[in-house]
Amino acid sequence: VIIERLAIVGIGLIGGSLARALKRAVACREIAGWDLDPQAVQAATRLGVIDRGAADLQSAVAGAELIVVAVPLGAIAEVFAALADRIPGGAVVTDVGSVKGTVIDAARQRLGAAFRRFVPGHPVAGTERSGVAASFAELFDGHRVILTPVAETSGDALARVSAMWEAAGATVERLEAALHDELLAATSHLPHLLAYALVDCLAAERHVPDIFRFAAGGFRDFTRIASSSPAMWRDVLLANPDAVLEVLGRFSQRLEALAGAIRAADGRLLMERLAHAKTVRDEFCRRFPALDRPSDPGR
Amino acid sequence: VIIERLAIVGIGLIGGSLARALKRAVACREIAGWDLDPQAVQAATRLGVIDRGAADLQSAVAGAELIVVAVPLGAIAEVFAALADRIPGGAVVTDVGSVKGTVIDAARQRLGAAFRRFVPGHPVAGTERSGVAASFAELFDGHRVILTPVAETSGDALARVSAMWEAAGATVERLEAALHDELLAATSHLPHLLAYALVDCLAAERHVPDIFRFAAGGFRDFTRIASSSPAMWRDVLLANPDAVLEVLGRFSQRLEALAGAIRAADGRLLMERLAHAKTVRDEFCRRFPALDRPSDPGR
């Protein structure tokens, strides 16, 4: 046992999976949980994901030494505001948001003196499903959790949050928040935007039934991430607009260059760019073997 | 046995897998093979994929009742020209190109009288690997093969090619060539273009090692198709420029609309488009369950 009392605020896929992983590791004496949606609290209690379903935020965090805020990004500032006066002395607070800059700003504004015991965090794991019913203990196994502490962040708080994620099966890394947001914009936020845009576009084409009927296997993989939670991705995109629009601009230039090569029937240029991309992607897969479960579990 | 002598011209992933699938079904008395690359012929013979490795095109197709042209799209017109005078009387010719309009044009120009016994075909199956060493008998199982006969195409020739693909495990469908090229531009050629453009773009970013180090699982799925053969995709994109550029234009408009919503922090619009895409994709997966093997076999 490394944590006496843990409070999880927001019990969806991430909060629920964290609770399950920590139970698997026997890392907590008690896990209390609260969610804006009372049904999520009931489900989590019924499934044995948490030990104690709290009736309100106050009772969830009372006596907690570690508070994990696992609500959607769009609700996080509000939750920080509600938390501010209720954080037990010495308790550590962390979050799981996929964007860190805006979360840090919100925490700095809302958490007051507790800000130095706030550790911004992002578990780079998930599925396209959401909700506590989809949670599972293995979600973080072998995945990275990126912590983005700032100058004020207490080293002790950082160590406690690191220990929690390691107990949950993850590998902990540290990054500057701005770099985190830039990297994730490129490798996660932009791909999601493209997948959503592609499906949105195809759904407006003529011959829609045929389009999907004849879609090849690559299409399924390529668009899997467009089955993710729209509310979550709206929040992510709105929380990281500058980095997303910046990398989107660079992407659009590359895409336009490829389109130009097609228009000009420039096979040499096309071959050069495609071959380069393949080399890079193959090298990526060689250096970083898949951590993931097979994709698209029945969806 | 439904085919006495089959000739496969071009023994890569598709030609090799077709030979293996037909052997599994005991559908041919003899499968002869030829390839521009003598090493491919040697490998196919050594692996037992074909019964007879031919030294040249002429001897490969001598006495064949069915000739499958499975060379890259960029070489197909040339192969048709070389074949024209060598097609045994009454023999049926088919191809496996991912684009049909330009292949039909080439066949019409080059095959002469044999054009009416030419059946344009496209097996919608593949992996991101290529070459006969990557071929396997199950490649077409449960996958669609789209045949796009024209007005002149002989019904008997069409029936023979259909029977061959059914023996290989595929489901045969018929489409107009123009509709085929439009559907595939939307569901296959455009996604490949986007995946290549994304990897090409990210490889030019600052912090490249970090970008790939912190890439999440969705990125791997999303970019898997960028590990496909660049030469093949160059050929596909150059063979279907009009349909590809047209759907790319519509895609870019959708993407710009999403970017505009991010820029304007318009959560309502963003939510509406993302939710619509998710609904469409989930419906697609419900109606057309996955046919594919788990993706990304170790690459």
Coordinates of C-alpha atoms in Angstrom, one line a residue:
Chain A
V1 CA 0.0 0.0 0.0
I2 CA 1.5 3.3 -1.1
I3 CA -1.6 5.5 -0.8
E4 CA -3.9 5.5 2.2
R5 CA -6.8 7.3 0.7
L6 CA -7.2 8.1 -3.0
A7 CA -10.0 10.2 -4.4
I8 CA -10.9 9.9 -8.1
V9 CA -13.0 12.8 -9.4
G10 CA -14.6 11.7 -12.7
I11 CA -15.0 8.0 -13.1
G12 CA -14.9 7.3 -16.8
L13 CA -12.6 5.1 -18.9
I14 CA -9.4 6.6 -17.4
G15 CA -10.6 7.2 -13.8
G16 CA -12.1 3.7 -13.7
S17 CA -9.1 2.0 -15.3
L18 CA -6.8 3.8 -12.9
A19 CA -8.9 2.6 -9.9
R20 CA -8.8 -1.0 -11.3
A21 CA -5.1 -0.9 -11.9
L22 CA -4.3 0.4 -8.4
K23 CA -6.6 -2.3 -6.9
R24 CA -4.8 -4.9 -8.9
A25 CA -1.5 -3.6 -7.4
V26 CA -3.0 -3.4 -3.9
A27 CA -1.7 0.2 -3.9
C28 CA -4.4 1.9 -2.0
R29 CA -6.2 1.4 1.3
E30 CA -9.3 3.1 0.1
I31 CA -10.4 4.5 -3.3
A32 CA -13.3 7.0 -3.1
G33 CA -14.9 8.2 -6.3
W34 CA -17.2 11.0 -7.4
D35 CA -18.6 12.0 -10.7
L36 CA -20.9 14.7 -12.0
D37 CA -23.1 11.8 -13.3
P38 CA -24.5 9.9 -10.3
Q39 CA -25.0 6.9 -12.5
A40 CA -21.3 6.6 -13.1
V41 CA -20.7 6.6 -9.3
Q42 CA -23.4 3.8 -8.9
A43 CA -21.9 1.8 -11.8
A44 CA -18.4 2.1 -10.4
T45 CA -19.5 1.0 -7.0
R46 CA -21.5 -1.9 -8.3
L47 CA -18.6 -3.0 -10.5
G48 CA -16.3 -2.8 -7.5
V49 CA -14.1 -0.3 -9.3
I50 CA -14.1 2.0 -6.3
D51 CA -14.5 1.3 -2.6
R52 CA -16.7 4.2 -1.8
G53 CA -19.0 6.1 -4.0
A54 CA -19.2 9.7 -2.7
A55 CA -22.4 11.7 -2.7
D56 CA -20.6 14.9 -3.4
L57 CA -17.1 16.3 -4.2
Q58 CA -16.5 17.3 -0.6
S59 CA -17.0 13.9 0.8
A60 CA -15.0 12.3 -2.0
V61 CA -11.9 14.2 -1.2
A62 CA -12.2 14.4 2.6
G63 CA -9.2 12.8 4.1
A64 CA -7.6 12.0 0.7
E65 CA -3.8 12.2 0.4
L66 CA -4.0 12.0 -3.4
I67 CA -6.8 13.4 -5.6
V68 CA -6.9 12.4 -9.3
V69 CA -9.1 14.8 -11.4
A70 CA -10.2 12.6 -14.4
V71 CA -13.0 14.7 -15.7
P72 CA -13.3 15.8 -19.4
L73 CA -11.0 18.7 -20.3
G74 CA -13.9 21.0 -20.7
A75 CA -15.0 20.5 -17.1
I76 CA -11.6 20.7 -15.5
A77 CA -11.4 24.4 -14.6
E78 CA -14.8 24.2 -13.0
V79 CA -13.7 21.2 -10.9
F80 CA -10.5 22.9 -9.9
A81 CA -12.7 25.9 -8.7
A82 CA -14.9 23.6 -6.7
L83 CA -12.0 21.7 -5.3
A84 CA -9.9 24.7 -4.2
D85 CA -11.2 25.1 -0.7
R86 CA -11.8 21.4 -0.1
I87 CA -8.3 20.0 -0.7
P88 CA -7.0 18.5 2.6
G89 CA -3.8 20.0 3.9
G90 CA -0.8 18.4 2.2
A91 CA -2.9 16.4 -0.3
V92 CA -1.5 16.1 -3.8
V93 CA -3.7 16.8 -6.9
T94 CA -3.1 15.5 -10.4
D95 CA -5.1 15.3 -13.6
V96 CA -5.2 13.2 -16.7
G97 CA -6.0 15.8 -19.4
S98 CA -4.6 15.3 -23.0
V99 CA -3.6 19.0 -23.1
K100 CA -1.4 20.4 -20.5
G101 CA -0.9 24.2 -21.1
T102 CA -4.5 25.2 -20.5
V103 CA -4.9 22.8 -17.6
I104 CA -1.9 24.3 -15.9
D105 CA -3.3 27.8 -16.5
A106 CA -6.6 26.8 -15.0
A107 CA -4.9 25.1 -12.0
R108 CA -2.7 28.2 -11.4
Q109 CA -5.8 30.4 -11.4
R110 CA -8.1 28.2 -9.3
L111 CA -6.2 26.0 -6.9
G112 CA -4.5 28.9 -5.0
A113 CA -1.9 27.7 -2.5
A114 CA -2.5 24.0 -3.5
F115 CA -1.1 24.8 -6.9
R116 CA 2.4 23.8 -5.8
R117 CA 1.1 20.4 -4.9
F118 CA -0.6 20.0 -8.3
V119 CA 1.1 17.7 -10.8
P120 CA -0.1 18.0 -14.4
G121 CA -0.3 14.5 -16.0
H122 CA -1.3 12.8 -19.2
P123 CA -1.6 9.0 -19.5
V124 CA -1.0 8.3 -23.2
A125 CA -3.5 5.5 -23.3
G126 CA -7.1 5.0 -24.2
T127 CA -9.5 3.3 -26.5
E128 CA -12.2 4.8 -28.6
R129 CA -14.7 3.7 -26.0
S130 CA -15.6 5.7 -22.9
G131 CA -17.3 5.4 -19.6
V132 CA -16.5 3.3 -16.5
A133 CA -18.1 0.2 -18.0
A134 CA -15.3 0.2 -20.6
S135 CA -12.6 0.5 -18.0
F136 CA -10.0 -2.2 -17.4
A137 CA -7.0 -2.7 -15.2
E138 CA -4.5 -3.3 -18.0
L139 CA -5.2 0.0 -19.8
F140 CA -1.9 1.6 -18.7
D141 CA 0.4 -1.4 -18.8
G142 CA 3.5 -0.5 -20.7
H143 CA 2.1 2.8 -21.8
R144 CA 3.6 6.2 -21.1
V145 CA 2.3 8.7 -18.6
I146 CA 3.8 12.1 -19.2
L147 CA 4.1 14.5 -16.3
T148 CA 4.6 18.2 -17.0
P149 CA 5.6 19.8 -13.7
V150 CA 6.3 23.6 -13.6
A151 CA 8.8 25.5 -11.6
E152 CA 6.6 25.7 -8.5
T153 CA 5.7 22.0 -8.5
S154 CA 6.7 20.3 -5.3
G155 CA 9.2 17.4 -5.8
D156 CA 7.5 15.4 -3.2
A157 CA 4.1 15.7 -5.0
L158 CA 5.8 14.8 -8.3
A159 CA 7.3 11.7 -6.7
R160 CA 3.9 10.6 -5.2
V161 CA 2.1 10.9 -8.6
S162 CA 5.0 9.0 -10.3
A163 CA 4.7 6.2 -7.8
M164 CA 1.0 6.0 -8.4
W165 CA 1.3 5.6 -12.1
E166 CA 4.1 3.1 -11.9
A167 CA 2.0 1.0 -9.5
A168 CA -0.7 1.2 -12.2
G169 CA 1.6 -0.3 -14.8
A170 CA 2.7 2.8 -16.7
T171 CA 6.1 4.2 -17.5
V172 CA 6.5 7.8 -16.3
E173 CA 8.2 10.4 -18.3
R174 CA 8.6 14.2 -17.9
L175 CA 8.2 16.9 -20.5
E176 CA 7.8 20.6 -20.6
A177 CA 4.1 21.3 -21.0
A178 CA 4.5 23.4 -24.2
L179 CA 6.5 20.6 -25.8
H180 CA 4.0 18.0 -24.7
D181 CA 1.2 20.0 -26.3
E182 CA 3.2 20.4 -29.5
L183 CA 4.1 16.7 -29.7
L184 CA 0.5 15.6 -29.0
A185 CA -0.9 18.0 -31.5
A186 CA 1.2 16.4 -34.2
T187 CA 0.8 12.7 -33.2
S188 CA -2.7 12.6 -31.8
H189 CA -4.8 15.7 -32.1
L190 CA -4.1 16.2 -35.8
P191 CA -4.6 12.5 -36.7
H192 CA -8.0 12.6 -34.9
L193 CA -9.0 15.8 -36.7
L194 CA -8.1 14.2 -40.1
A195 CA -10.0 11.0 -39.3
Y196 CA -13.1 12.9 -38.3
A197 CA -12.8 15.1 -41.3
L198 CA -12.4 12.1 -43.6
V199 CA -15.5 10.3 -42.3
D200 CA -17.4 13.6 -42.3
C201 CA -16.5 14.2 -45.9
L202 CA -17.3 10.6 -47.1
A203 CA -20.6 10.7 -45.4
A204 CA -21.5 13.7 -47.6
E205 CA -20.4 12.0 -50.9
R206 CA -22.7 10.6 -53.5
H207 CA -23.1 6.8 -53.3
V208 CA -22.6 6.7 -49.5
P209 CA -23.8 3.1 -49.0
D210 CA -21.4 1.9 -51.8
I211 CA -18.6 3.9 -50.3
F212 CA -18.7 2.1 -47.0
R213 CA -19.6 -1.2 -48.6
F214 CA -16.4 -1.2 -50.7
A215 CA -14.1 0.4 -48.1
A216 CA -11.0 -1.7 -47.7
G217 CA -9.3 -2.8 -44.5
G218 CA -7.0 0.2 -44.4
F219 CA -10.0 2.5 -44.2
R220 CA -11.1 0.8 -41.0
D221 CA -7.8 1.3 -39.3
F222 CA -7.4 4.7 -40.6
T223 CA -10.7 5.9 -39.3
R224 CA -10.9 4.0 -36.0
I225 CA -10.0 7.1 -34.0
A226 CA -13.1 8.8 -35.5
S227 CA -15.1 6.5 -33.3
S228 CA -13.7 8.2 -30.2
S229 CA -15.8 10.4 -27.9
P230 CA -16.7 13.6 -29.8
A231 CA -17.2 15.5 -26.6
M232 CA -13.7 14.6 -25.5
W233 CA -12.1 15.5 -28.8
R234 CA -14.0 18.8 -29.0
D235 CA -12.5 19.6 -25.6
V236 CA -9.0 18.5 -26.6
L237 CA -9.1 20.5 -29.9
L238 CA -10.4 23.6 -28.2
A239 CA -7.9 23.3 -25.4
N240 CA -4.9 23.1 -27.7
P241 CA -5.9 25.4 -30.7
D242 CA -2.5 27.0 -31.4
A243 CA -0.5 23.9 -31.6
V244 CA -3.2 22.0 -33.6
L245 CA -3.7 24.8 -36.1
E246 CA 0.1 25.3 -36.5
V247 CA 0.8 21.6 -37.3
L248 CA -2.3 21.5 -39.4
G249 CA -0.9 24.3 -41.5
R250 CA 2.3 22.5 -42.1
F251 CA 0.4 19.3 -42.9
S252 CA -1.8 21.1 -45.4
Q253 CA 1.4 22.4 -47.2
R254 CA 2.7 18.8 -47.5
L255 CA -0.6 17.6 -48.7
E256 CA -0.8 20.4 -51.3
A257 CA 2.7 19.5 -52.5
L258 CA 1.6 15.8 -53.0
A259 CA -1.6 17.0 -54.7
G260 CA 0.6 19.2 -57.0
A261 CA 2.7 16.2 -57.9
I262 CA -0.4 14.2 -58.8
R263 CA -1.8 17.1 -60.8
A264 CA 1.6 17.4 -62.7
A265 CA 1.9 13.7 -63.0
D266 CA 5.3 14.0 -61.4
G267 CA 6.1 10.4 -60.6
R268 CA 9.6 11.2 -59.4
L269 CA 8.5 13.7 -56.8
L270 CA 5.6 11.5 -55.7
M271 CA 7.9 8.5 -55.3
E272 CA 10.4 10.5 -53.3
R273 CA 7.8 11.8 -50.8
L274 CA 6.0 8.4 -50.4
A275 CA 9.2 6.5 -50.0
H276 CA 10.5 8.9 -47.4
A277 CA 7.3 8.6 -45.4
K278 CA 7.5 4.8 -45.6
T279 CA 11.1 4.8 -44.4
V280 CA 10.2 7.1 -41.5
R281 CA 7.2 5.0 -40.5
D282 CA 9.0 1.7 -40.7
E283 CA 11.8 3.1 -38.6
F284 CA 9.3 4.4 -36.1
C285 CA 7.8 0.9 -35.8
R286 CA 11.2 -0.7 -35.5
R287 CA 12.3 1.6 -32.8
F288 CA 9.1 1.6 -30.8
P289 CA 7.4 -1.7 -31.1
A290 CA 3.6 -1.8 -30.6
L291 CA 2.5 -1.4 -27.0
D292 CA -1.2 -1.7 -27.9
R293 CA -3.7 -4.3 -27.9
P294 CA -5.1 -5.2 -31.3
S295 CA -7.2 -2.3 -32.4
D296 CA -10.9 -1.9 -33.0
P297 CA -12.3 -4.4 -30.5
G298 CA -15.6 -5.2 -32.3
R299 CA -16.5 -1.6 -33.1
Chain B
V1 CA -10.2 -28.3 -61.4
I2 CA -11.8 -25.4 -63.1
I3 CA -8.7 -24.1 -65.0
E4 CA -6.4 -26.3 -67.0
R5 CA -3.6 -23.9 -67.5
L6 CA -3.3 -20.6 -65.6
A7 CA -0.6 -18.0 -66.3
I8 CA 0.3 -15.4 -63.8
V9 CA 2.2 -12.4 -65.1
G10 CA 3.8 -10.6 -62.2
I11 CA 4.3 -12.7 -59.1
G12 CA 4.2 -10.3 -56.1
L13 CA 1.9 -10.3 -53.1
I14 CA -1.3 -10.5 -55.2
G15 CA -0.1 -12.8 -57.9
G16 CA 1.6 -15.1 -55.4
S17 CA -1.4 -15.1 -53.0
L18 CA -3.8 -15.9 -55.9
A19 CA -1.6 -18.8 -56.9
R20 CA -1.5 -20.1 -53.4
A21 CA -5.3 -19.7 -52.9
L22 CA -6.0 -21.6 -56.2
K23 CA -3.6 -24.4 -55.2
R24 CA -5.4 -24.6 -51.9
A25 CA -8.7 -25.0 -53.8
V26 CA -7.1 -27.5 -56.3
A27 CA -8.6 -25.2 -58.9
C28 CA -5.8 -25.4 -61.6
R29 CA -4.0 -28.2 -63.3
E30 CA -0.9 -26.1 -63.9
I31 CA 0.0 -22.6 -62.8
A32 CA 2.8 -21.0 -64.8
G33 CA 4.4 -17.7 -63.7
W34 CA 6.6 -15.0 -65.1
D35 CA 7.8 -11.7 -63.7
L36 CA 10.1 -8.9 -65.0
D37 CA 12.3 -9.8 -62.0
P38 CA 13.8 -13.2 -62.5
Q39 CA 14.4 -13.5 -58.7
A40 CA 10.7 -13.3 -58.1
V41 CA 10.2 -16.3 -60.5
Q42 CA 12.9 -18.2 -58.7
A43 CA 11.5 -17.5 -55.3
A44 CA 7.9 -18.4 -56.4
T45 CA 9.2 -21.7 -57.9
R46 CA 11.3 -22.5 -54.8
L47 CA 8.4 -21.7 -52.5
G48 CA 6.1 -24.0 -54.6
V49 CA 3.8 -21.0 -55.2
I50 CA 3.8 -21.8 -59.0
D51 CA 4.3 -25.0 -60.8
R52 CA 6.4 -23.7 -63.6
G53 CA 8.6 -20.6 -63.7
A54 CA 8.7 -19.3 -67.2
A55 CA 11.8 -17.8 -68.8
D56 CA 9.8 -15.3 -70.7
L57 CA 6.3 -13.9 -71.2
Q58 CA 5.7 -16.0 -74.3
S59 CA 6.4 -19.3 -72.7
A60 CA 4.4 -18.3 -69.6
V61 CA 1.2 -17.7 -71.5
A62 CA 1.6 -20.4 -74.1
G63 CA -1.4 -22.8 -73.9
A64 CA -2.9 -20.8 -71.0
E65 CA -6.7 -20.5 -70.9
L66 CA -6.6 -17.8 -68.3
I67 CA -4.0 -15.1 -67.9
V68 CA -3.8 -12.9 -64.8
V69 CA -1.8 -9.7 -65.2
A70 CA -0.7 -8.9 -61.7
V71 CA 2.1 -6.4 -62.4
P72 CA 2.2 -2.9 -60.9
L73 CA -0.2 -0.4 -62.4
G74 CA 2.7 1.5 -63.9
A75 CA 3.8 -1.5 -66.0
I76 CA 0.4 -2.7 -67.1
A77 CA 0.2 -0.9 -70.5
E78 CA 3.6 -2.2 -71.4
V79 CA 2.6 -5.8 -70.4
F80 CA -0.6 -5.5 -72.5
A81 CA 1.4 -4.4 -75.5
A82 CA 3.9 -7.3 -75.0
L83 CA 1.0 -9.8 -74.5
A84 CA -1.2 -8.7 -77.5
D85 CA 0.2 -11.1 -80.1
R86 CA 0.9 -13.9 -77.7
I87 CA -2.6 -14.5 -76.2
P88 CA -3.7 -18.0 -77.1
G89 CA -7.0 -18.1 -79.1
G90 CA -9.9 -18.0 -76.7
A91 CA -7.8 -17.3 -73.7
V92 CA -9.3 -14.9 -71.1
V93 CA -7.1 -12.1 -69.7
T94 CA -7.8 -10.3 -66.4
D95 CA -5.8 -7.8 -64.2
V96 CA -5.7 -6.9 -60.5
G97 CA -5.1 -3.1 -60.7
S98 CA -6.5 -0.8 -58.0
V99 CA -7.7 1.7 -60.7
K100 CA -9.9 0.5 -63.5
G101 CA -10.5 3.4 -65.9
T102 CA -6.9 3.8 -67.1
V103 CA -6.4 0.0 -67.2
I104 CA -9.4 -0.4 -69.5
D105 CA -8.1 2.4 -71.7
A106 CA -4.7 0.7 -72.0
A107 CA -6.3 -2.7 -72.6
R108 CA -8.6 -1.3 -75.3
Q109 CA -5.6 0.3 -77.1
R110 CA -3.2 -2.6 -76.7
L111 CA -5.0 -5.9 -76.6
G112 CA -6.7 -5.6 -80.0
A113 CA -9.2 -8.4 -80.7
A114 CA -8.5 -9.9 -77.3
F115 CA -10.0 -6.9 -75.6
R116 CA -13.5 -8.5 -75.5
R117 CA -12.0 -11.4 -73.5
F118 CA -10.3 -9.0 -71.1
V119 CA -12.1 -8.7 -67.7
P120 CA -10.9 -5.7 -65.6
G121 CA -10.7 -6.8 -61.9
H122 CA -9.6 -5.4 -58.6
P123 CA -9.2 -7.7 -55.5
V124 CA -9.8 -5.3 -52.5
A125 CA -7.3 -7.0 -50.3
G126 CA -3.7 -6.5 -49.5
T127 CA -1.3 -5.8 -46.7
E128 CA 1.3 -3.1 -46.5
R129 CA 3.9 -5.8 -47.4
S130 CA 4.8 -6.7 -51.0
G131 CA 6.6 -9.4 -52.9
V132 CA 6.0 -13.1 -53.3
A133 CA 7.6 -13.9 -50.0
A134 CA 4.8 -12.1 -48.3
S135 CA 2.0 -13.9 -50.2
F136 CA -0.4 -16.2 -48.4
A137 CA -3.4 -18.4 -49.5
E138 CA -5.9 -16.7 -47.2
L139 CA -5.3 -13.1 -48.5
F140 CA -8.7 -13.0 -50.4
D141 CA -10.8 -15.0 -48.0
G142 CA -14.0 -13.1 -47.4
H143 CA -12.7 -10.1 -49.3
R144 CA -14.4 -8.5 -52.3
V145 CA -13.1 -8.7 -55.8
I146 CA -14.7 -6.0 -58.0
L147 CA -15.0 -6.7 -61.7
T148 CA -15.7 -3.8 -64.0
P149 CA -16.7 -5.3 -67.4
V150 CA -17.5 -2.9 -70.3
A151 CA -20.1 -3.2 -73.0
E152 CA -17.8 -5.4 -75.2
T153 CA -16.7 -7.8 -72.4
S154 CA -17.7 -11.4 -73.2
G155 CA -20.1 -12.9 -70.7
D156 CA -18.2 -16.2 -70.8
A157 CA -14.9 -14.4 -69.9
L158 CA -16.6 -12.7 -67.0
A159 CA -18.0 -16.0 -65.7
R160 CA -14.5 -17.6 -65.9
V161 CA -12.8 -14.8 -64.0
S162 CA -15.6 -14.8 -61.4
A163 CA -15.2 -18.5 -60.9
M164 CA -11.5 -18.2 -60.4
W165 CA -11.9 -15.5 -57.7
E166 CA -14.6 -17.5 -55.9
A167 CA -12.3 -20.5 -55.9
A168 CA -9.7 -18.2 -54.3
G169 CA -12.0 -17.4 -51.5
A170 CA -13.3 -14.0 -52.6
T171 CA -16.8 -12.6 -53.0
V172 CA -17.2 -11.2 -56.5
E173 CA -19.1 -7.9 -57.2
R174 CA -19.6 -5.9 -60.3
L175 CA -19.3 -2.1 -60.6
E176 CA -19.0 0.4 -63.4
A177 CA -15.3 1.3 -63.8
A178 CA -15.9 5.0 -63.2
L179 CA -17.9 4.4 -60.0
H180 CA -15.2 2.0 -58.9
D181 CA -12.5 4.6 -59.3
E182 CA -14.6 7.2 -57.5
L183 CA -15.3 4.9 -54.6
L184 CA -11.8 3.8 -54.2
A185 CA -10.4 7.3 -54.5
A186 CA -12.6 8.2 -51.5
T187 CA -12.0 5.1 -49.3
S188 CA -8.5 4.0 -50.2
H189 CA -6.5 6.4 -52.3
L190 CA -7.3 9.5 -50.3
P191 CA -6.6 7.8 -46.9
H192 CA -3.3 6.6 -48.2
L193 CA -2.4 10.1 -49.4
L194 CA -3.3 11.5 -46.0
A195 CA -1.3 8.9 -44.1
Y196 CA 1.8 9.5 -46.3
A197 CA 1.3 13.3 -46.0
L198 CA 1.1 13.1 -42.2
V199 CA 4.2 11.0 -41.8
D200 CA 6.0 13.1 -44.3
C201 CA 5.0 16.2 -42.4
L202 CA 5.9 14.9 -38.9
A203 CA 9.3 13.7 -40.2
A204 CA 10.0 17.4 -40.9
E205 CA 8.9 18.7 -37.5
R206 CA 11.3 19.8 -34.8
H207 CA 11.7 17.2 -32.1
V208 CA 11.3 14.3 -34.5
P209 CA 12.6 11.6 -32.1
D210 CA 10.3 12.8 -29.4
I211 CA 7.4 12.9 -31.8
F212 CA 7.6 9.3 -32.5
R213 CA 8.6 8.3 -29.0
F214 CA 5.4 9.8 -27.6
A215 CA 3.1 8.8 -30.4
A216 CA 0.0 7.1 -29.1
G217 CA -1.5 3.9 -30.4
G218 CA -4.0 5.7 -32.6
F219 CA -1.1 7.1 -34.6
R220 CA 0.2 3.6 -35.4
D221 CA -3.2 2.5 -36.8
F222 CA -3.7 5.8 -38.6
T223 CA -0.3 5.6 -40.4
R224 CA -0.1 1.9 -41.0
I225 CA -1.0 2.4 -44.6
A226 CA 2.0 4.7 -45.0
S227 CA 4.1 1.6 -44.8
S228 CA 2.7 0.3 -48.1
S229 CA 4.8 0.1 -51.2
P230 CA 5.6 3.7 -52.4
A231 CA 6.0 2.6 -56.0
M232 CA 2.6 0.9 -56.0
W233 CA 0.9 4.0 -54.5
R234 CA 2.7 6.4 -56.8
D235 CA 1.2 4.3 -59.7
V236 CA -2.3 4.3 -58.1
L237 CA -2.4 8.0 -57.5
L238 CA -1.1 8.8 -61.0
A239 CA -3.6 6.4 -62.6
N240 CA -6.6 7.9 -60.8
P241 CA -5.7 11.7 -60.6
D242 CA -9.1 13.1 -61.4
A243 CA -11.1 11.2 -58.8
V244 CA -8.4 11.6 -56.2
L245 CA -8.0 15.3 -56.6
E246 CA -11.8 15.8 -56.6
V247 CA -12.4 14.0 -53.4
L248 CA -9.3 15.6 -51.9
G249 CA -10.8 19.0 -52.7
R250 CA -14.0 18.1 -50.9
F251 CA -12.0 16.7 -48.0
S252 CA -9.9 19.9 -47.7
Q253 CA -13.1 22.0 -47.5
R254 CA -14.4 19.8 -44.6
L255 CA -11.0 20.0 -42.9
E256 CA -10.9 23.8 -43.3
A257 CA -14.4 24.0 -41.8
L258 CA -13.2 22.1 -38.7
A259 CA -10.1 24.3 -38.5
G260 CA -12.4 27.3 -38.7
A261 CA -14.4 26.0 -35.8
I262 CA -11.3 25.5 -33.7
R263 CA -10.0 29.0 -34.6
A264 CA -13.4 30.5 -33.6
A265 CA -13.6 28.2 -30.5
D266 CA -17.0 27.1 -31.8
G267 CA -17.6 24.1 -29.6
R268 CA -21.1 23.6 -30.8
L269 CA -20.1 23.3 -34.5
L270 CA -17.1 21.1 -33.6
M271 CA -19.3 18.8 -31.5
E272 CA -21.8 18.5 -34.3
R273 CA -19.3 17.5 -37.0
L274 CA -17.3 15.1 -34.7
A275 CA -20.5 13.5 -33.4
H276 CA -21.8 13.1 -37.0
A277 CA -18.5 11.4 -38.0
K278 CA -18.6 9.0 -35.1
T279 CA -22.2 8.1 -35.8
V280 CA -21.4 7.4 -39.4
R281 CA -18.3 5.3 -38.6
D282 CA -20.0 3.3 -35.9
E283 CA -22.8 2.6 -38.3
F284 CA -20.3 1.5 -41.0
C285 CA -18.6 -0.9 -38.5
R286 CA -22.0 -2.3 -37.4
R287 CA -23.2 -2.9 -41.0
F288 CA -19.9 -4.2 -42.3
P289 CA -18.0 -6.1 -39.6
A290 CA -14.3 -6.4 -40.0
L291 CA -13.1 -8.9 -42.5
D292 CA -9.4 -8.2 -41.8
R293 CA -6.8 -9.9 -39.9
P294 CA -5.4 -7.9 -37.1
S295 CA -3.5 -5.0 -38.6
D296 CA 0.2 -4.2 -38.6
P297 CA 1.8 -7.7 -38.3
G298 CA 5.0 -6.6 -36.6
R299 CA 5.8 -3.7 -38.8

